[in-house]
mmCIF file of C-alpha atoms in Angstrom:
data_model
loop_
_atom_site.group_PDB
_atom_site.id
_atom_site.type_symbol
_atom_site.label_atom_id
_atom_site.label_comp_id
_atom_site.label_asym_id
_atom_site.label_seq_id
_atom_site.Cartn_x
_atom_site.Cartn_y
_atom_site.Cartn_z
ATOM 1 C CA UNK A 14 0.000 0.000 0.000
ATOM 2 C CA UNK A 15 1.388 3.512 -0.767
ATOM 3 C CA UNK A 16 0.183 4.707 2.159
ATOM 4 C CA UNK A 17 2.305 3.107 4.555
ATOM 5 C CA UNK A 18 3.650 5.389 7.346
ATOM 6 C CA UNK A 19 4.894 3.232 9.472
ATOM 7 C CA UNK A 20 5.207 -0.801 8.821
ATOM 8 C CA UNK A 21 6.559 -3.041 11.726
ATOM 9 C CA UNK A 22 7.807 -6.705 10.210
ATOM 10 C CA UNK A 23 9.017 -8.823 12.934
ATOM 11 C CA UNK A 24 9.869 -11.670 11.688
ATOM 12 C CA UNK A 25 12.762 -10.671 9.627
ATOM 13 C CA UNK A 26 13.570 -10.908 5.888
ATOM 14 C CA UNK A 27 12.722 -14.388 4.571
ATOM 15 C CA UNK A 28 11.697 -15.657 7.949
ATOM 16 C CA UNK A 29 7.837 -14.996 7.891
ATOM 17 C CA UNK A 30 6.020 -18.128 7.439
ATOM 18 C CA UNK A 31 8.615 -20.507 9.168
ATOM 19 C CA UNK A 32 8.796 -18.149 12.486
ATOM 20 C CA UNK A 33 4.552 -17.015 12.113
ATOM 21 C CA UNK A 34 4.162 -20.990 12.436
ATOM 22 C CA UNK A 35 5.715 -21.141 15.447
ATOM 23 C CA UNK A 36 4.680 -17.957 17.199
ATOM 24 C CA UNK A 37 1.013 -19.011 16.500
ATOM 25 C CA UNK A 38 1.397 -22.464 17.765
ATOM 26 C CA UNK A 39 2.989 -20.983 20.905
ATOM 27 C CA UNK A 40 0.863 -18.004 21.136
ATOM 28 C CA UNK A 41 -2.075 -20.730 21.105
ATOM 29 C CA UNK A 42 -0.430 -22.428 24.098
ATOM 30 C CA UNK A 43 -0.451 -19.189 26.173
ATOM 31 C CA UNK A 44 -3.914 -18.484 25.546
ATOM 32 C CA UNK A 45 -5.235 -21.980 26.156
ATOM 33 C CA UNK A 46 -2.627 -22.426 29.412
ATOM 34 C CA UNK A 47 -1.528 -25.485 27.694
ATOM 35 C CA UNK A 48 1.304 -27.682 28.751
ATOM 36 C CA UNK A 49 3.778 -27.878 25.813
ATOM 37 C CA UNK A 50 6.441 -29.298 24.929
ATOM 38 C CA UNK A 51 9.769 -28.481 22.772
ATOM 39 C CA UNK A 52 12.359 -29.471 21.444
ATOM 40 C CA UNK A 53 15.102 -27.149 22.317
ATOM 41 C CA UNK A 54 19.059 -26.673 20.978
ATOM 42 C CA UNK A 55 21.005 -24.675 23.501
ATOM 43 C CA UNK A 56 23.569 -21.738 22.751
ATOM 44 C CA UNK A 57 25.859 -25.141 22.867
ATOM 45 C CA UNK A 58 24.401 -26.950 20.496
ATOM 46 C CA UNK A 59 22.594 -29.618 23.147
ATOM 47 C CA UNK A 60 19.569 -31.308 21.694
ATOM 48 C CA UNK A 61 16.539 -31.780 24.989
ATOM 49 C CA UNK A 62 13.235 -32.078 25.216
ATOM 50 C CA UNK A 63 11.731 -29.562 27.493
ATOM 51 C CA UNK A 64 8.351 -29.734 28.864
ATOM 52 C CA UNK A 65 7.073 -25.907 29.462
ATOM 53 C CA UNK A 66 4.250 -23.643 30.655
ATOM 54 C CA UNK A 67 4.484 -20.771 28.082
ATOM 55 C CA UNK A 68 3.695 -17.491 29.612
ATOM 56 C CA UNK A 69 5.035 -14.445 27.030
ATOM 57 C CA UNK A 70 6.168 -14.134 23.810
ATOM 58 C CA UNK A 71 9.027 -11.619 23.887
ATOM 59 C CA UNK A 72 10.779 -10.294 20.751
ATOM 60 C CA UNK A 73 14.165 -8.317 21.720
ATOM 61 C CA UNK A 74 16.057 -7.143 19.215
ATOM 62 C CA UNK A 75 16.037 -8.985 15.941
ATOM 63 C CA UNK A 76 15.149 -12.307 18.180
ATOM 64 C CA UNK A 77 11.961 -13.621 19.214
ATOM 65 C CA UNK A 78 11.711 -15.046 22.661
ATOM 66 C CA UNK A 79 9.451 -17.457 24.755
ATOM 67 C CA UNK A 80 9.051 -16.583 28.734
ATOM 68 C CA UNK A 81 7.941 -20.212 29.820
ATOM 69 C CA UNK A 82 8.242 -22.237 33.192
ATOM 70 C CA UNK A 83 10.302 -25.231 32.565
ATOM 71 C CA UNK A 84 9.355 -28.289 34.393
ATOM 72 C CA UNK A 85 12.745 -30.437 33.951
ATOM 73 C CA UNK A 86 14.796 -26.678 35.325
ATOM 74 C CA UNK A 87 11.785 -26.086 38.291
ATOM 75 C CA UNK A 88 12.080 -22.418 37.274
ATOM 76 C CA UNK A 89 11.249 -19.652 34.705
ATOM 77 C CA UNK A 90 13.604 -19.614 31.336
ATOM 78 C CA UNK A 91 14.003 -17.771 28.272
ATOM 79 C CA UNK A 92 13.965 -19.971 24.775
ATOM 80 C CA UNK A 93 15.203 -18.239 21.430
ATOM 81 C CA UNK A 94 11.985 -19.509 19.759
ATOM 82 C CA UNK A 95 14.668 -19.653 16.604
ATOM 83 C CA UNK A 96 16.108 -22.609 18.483
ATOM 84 C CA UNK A 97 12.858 -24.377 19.243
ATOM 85 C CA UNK A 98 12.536 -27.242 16.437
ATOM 86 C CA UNK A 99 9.484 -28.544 17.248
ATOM 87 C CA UNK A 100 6.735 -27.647 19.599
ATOM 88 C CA UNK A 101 3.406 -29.764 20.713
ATOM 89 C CA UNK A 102 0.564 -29.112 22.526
ATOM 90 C CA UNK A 103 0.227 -31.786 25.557
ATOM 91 C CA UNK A 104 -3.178 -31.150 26.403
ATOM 92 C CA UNK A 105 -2.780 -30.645 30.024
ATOM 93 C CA UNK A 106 -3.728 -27.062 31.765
ATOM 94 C CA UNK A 107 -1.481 -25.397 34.100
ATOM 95 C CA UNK A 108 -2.073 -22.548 36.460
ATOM 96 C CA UNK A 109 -0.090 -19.659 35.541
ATOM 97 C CA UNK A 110 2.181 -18.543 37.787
ATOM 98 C CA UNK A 111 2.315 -14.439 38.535
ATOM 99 C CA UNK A 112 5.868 -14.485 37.528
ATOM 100 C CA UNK A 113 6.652 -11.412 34.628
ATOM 101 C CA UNK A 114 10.223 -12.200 32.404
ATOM 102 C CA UNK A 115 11.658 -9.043 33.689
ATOM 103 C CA UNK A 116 12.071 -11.086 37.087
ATOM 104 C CA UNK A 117 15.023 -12.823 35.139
ATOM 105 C CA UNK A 118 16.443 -9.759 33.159
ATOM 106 C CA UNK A 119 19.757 -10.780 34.893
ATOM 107 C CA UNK A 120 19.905 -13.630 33.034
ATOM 108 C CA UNK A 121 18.366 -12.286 29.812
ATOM 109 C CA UNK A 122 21.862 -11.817 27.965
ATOM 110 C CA UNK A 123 24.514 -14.703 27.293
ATOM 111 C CA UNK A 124 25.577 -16.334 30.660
ATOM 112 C CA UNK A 125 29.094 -14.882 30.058
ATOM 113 C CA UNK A 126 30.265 -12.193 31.956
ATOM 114 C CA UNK A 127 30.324 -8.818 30.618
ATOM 115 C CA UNK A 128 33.623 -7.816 29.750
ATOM 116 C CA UNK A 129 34.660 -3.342 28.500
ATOM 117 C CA UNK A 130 36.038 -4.235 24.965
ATOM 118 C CA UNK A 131 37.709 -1.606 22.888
ATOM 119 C CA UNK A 132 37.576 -1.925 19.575
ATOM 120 C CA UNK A 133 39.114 0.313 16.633
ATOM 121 C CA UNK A 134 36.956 -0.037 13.442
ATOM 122 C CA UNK A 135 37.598 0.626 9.971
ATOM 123 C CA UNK A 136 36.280 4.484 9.446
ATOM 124 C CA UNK A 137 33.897 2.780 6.168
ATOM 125 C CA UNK A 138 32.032 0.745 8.356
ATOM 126 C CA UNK A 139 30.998 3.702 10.710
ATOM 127 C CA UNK A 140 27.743 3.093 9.540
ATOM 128 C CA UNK A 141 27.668 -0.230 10.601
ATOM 129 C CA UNK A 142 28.964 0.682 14.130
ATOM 130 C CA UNK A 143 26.410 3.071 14.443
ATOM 131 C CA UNK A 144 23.674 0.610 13.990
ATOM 132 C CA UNK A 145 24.990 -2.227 16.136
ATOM 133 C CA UNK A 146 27.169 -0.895 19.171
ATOM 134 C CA UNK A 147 24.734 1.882 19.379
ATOM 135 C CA UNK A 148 25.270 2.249 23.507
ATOM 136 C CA UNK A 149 29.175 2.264 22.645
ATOM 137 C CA UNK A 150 31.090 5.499 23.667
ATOM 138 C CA UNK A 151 33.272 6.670 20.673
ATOM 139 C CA UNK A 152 36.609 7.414 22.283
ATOM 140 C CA UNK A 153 38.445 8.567 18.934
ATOM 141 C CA UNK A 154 36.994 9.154 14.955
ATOM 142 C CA UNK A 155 39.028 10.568 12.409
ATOM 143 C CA UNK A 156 39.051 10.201 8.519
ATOM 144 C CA UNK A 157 40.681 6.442 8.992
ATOM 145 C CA UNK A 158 38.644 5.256 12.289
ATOM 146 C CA UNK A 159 36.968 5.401 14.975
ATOM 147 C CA UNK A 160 37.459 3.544 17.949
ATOM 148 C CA UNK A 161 34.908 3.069 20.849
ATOM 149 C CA UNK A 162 34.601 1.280 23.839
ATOM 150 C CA UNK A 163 31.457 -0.868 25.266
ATOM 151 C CA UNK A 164 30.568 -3.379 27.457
ATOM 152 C CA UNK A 165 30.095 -7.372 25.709
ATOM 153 C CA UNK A 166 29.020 -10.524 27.374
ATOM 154 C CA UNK A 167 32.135 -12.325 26.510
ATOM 155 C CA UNK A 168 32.644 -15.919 24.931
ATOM 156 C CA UNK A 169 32.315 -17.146 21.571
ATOM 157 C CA UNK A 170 29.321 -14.759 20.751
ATOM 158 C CA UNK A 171 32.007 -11.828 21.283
ATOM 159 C CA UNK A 172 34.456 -13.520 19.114
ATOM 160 C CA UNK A 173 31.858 -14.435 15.881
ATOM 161 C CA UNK A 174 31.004 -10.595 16.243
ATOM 162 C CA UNK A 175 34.443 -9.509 16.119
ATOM 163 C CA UNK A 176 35.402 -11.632 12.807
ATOM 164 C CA UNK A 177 32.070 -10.722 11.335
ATOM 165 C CA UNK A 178 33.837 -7.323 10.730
ATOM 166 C CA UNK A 179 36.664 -9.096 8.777
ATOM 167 C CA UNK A 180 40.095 -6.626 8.320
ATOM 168 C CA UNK A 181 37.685 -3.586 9.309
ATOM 169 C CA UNK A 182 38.329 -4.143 13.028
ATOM 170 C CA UNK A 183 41.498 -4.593 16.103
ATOM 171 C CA UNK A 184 40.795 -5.712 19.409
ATOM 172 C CA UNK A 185 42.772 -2.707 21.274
ATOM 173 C CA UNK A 186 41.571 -4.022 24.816
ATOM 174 C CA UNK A 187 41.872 -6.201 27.199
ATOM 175 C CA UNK A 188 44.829 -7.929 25.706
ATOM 176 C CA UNK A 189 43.361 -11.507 26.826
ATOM 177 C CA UNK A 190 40.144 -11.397 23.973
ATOM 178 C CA UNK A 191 43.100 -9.823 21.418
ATOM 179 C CA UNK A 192 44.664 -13.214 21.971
ATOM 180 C CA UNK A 193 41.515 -14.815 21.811
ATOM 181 C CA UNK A 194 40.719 -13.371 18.692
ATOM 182 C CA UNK A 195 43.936 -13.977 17.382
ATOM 183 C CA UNK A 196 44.168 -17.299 18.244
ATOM 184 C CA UNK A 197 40.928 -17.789 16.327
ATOM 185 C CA UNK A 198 42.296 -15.694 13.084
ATOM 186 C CA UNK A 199 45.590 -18.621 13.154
ATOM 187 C CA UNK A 200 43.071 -21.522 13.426
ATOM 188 C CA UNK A 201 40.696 -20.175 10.288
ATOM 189 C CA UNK A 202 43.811 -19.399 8.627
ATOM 190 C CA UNK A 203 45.181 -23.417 9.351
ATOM 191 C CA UNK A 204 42.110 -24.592 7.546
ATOM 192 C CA UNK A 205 42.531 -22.595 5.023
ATOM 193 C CA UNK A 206 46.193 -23.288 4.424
ATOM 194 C CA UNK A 207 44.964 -27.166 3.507
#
């Protein structure tokens, strides 16, 4: 429509109908204060089967969330709804508990420890650095760079976002993720080598 002021897509580009499904089905849950259950992959990787009463639907960024009590933990979670591969409606009702997700913000980001990164960028992806480190505090910019400092949960999400910016950023500080990162540049490089 031409008249479109303002349009809101949340499911990101090419997601829709794969990541509607599932929102639907668990939105469904909620409403009926149906026991579910999922099938869950961890930030590791882990494969389990979770058995959950879904309370909210959160999106957060470009990530959609589900607020759910999981009976195998005993307590509330957060599941990247990206992660959940399959999802079932047992049947059972639950009472829901007066719990709200912000009673876990603590544990809403990465279970890593946040750790003050500085990072000196490329100055051609400014743009970039504007749209993603957005709380940063730029300590430097010139016609070259621009370096700015923030606070990261540290671990291998840290590191992926770091190479995602290829030759266009250095790790200035702490010296210990420089290594890291490093390290990780010699064993891509190994594999490359071959």
């Amino acid at each position: 429509n031409n008249d479109d002021v303002i349009v809101f897509e949340p499911f990101g580009w090419g997601k829709q109908e794969k990541t509607a499904k599932k929102i639907q089905q668990l939105y469904d849950t909620i409403k009926s204060k149906s026991l579910t259950e999922i099938r869950y992959v961890d930030g590791h990787g882990k494969i389990s089967t979770r058995k959950v009463e879904a309370m909210t639907l959160i999106q957060k960024g470009f990530s959609w969330y589900l607020f759910a009590f999981c009976r195998k933990r005993g307590a509330m979670r957060l599941f990247k709804v990206s992660r959940i591969k399959q999802i079932s409606n047992i049947g059972l009702k639950f009472e829901r508990k007066q719990k709200d997700y912000r009673s876990i913000d603590e544990k809403w980001h990465l279970t890593e420890k946040n750790i003050e990164v500085t990072l000196k960028f490329s100055i051609h992806v400014k743009h970039m650095v504007e749209d993603f480190h957005e709380g940063s505090k730029v300590l430097f910019e010139n016609e070259d760079s621009i370096v700015v400092k923030a606070s990261y949960p540290g671990g291998e999400w840290l590191i992926g976002m770091i190479l995602s910016y290829g030759t266009s950023v250095e790790v200035l500080s702490p010296s210990s993720l420089r290594k890291k990162v490093k390290n990780r540049i010699n064993q891509l490089n190994a594999i490359y080598q071959k």
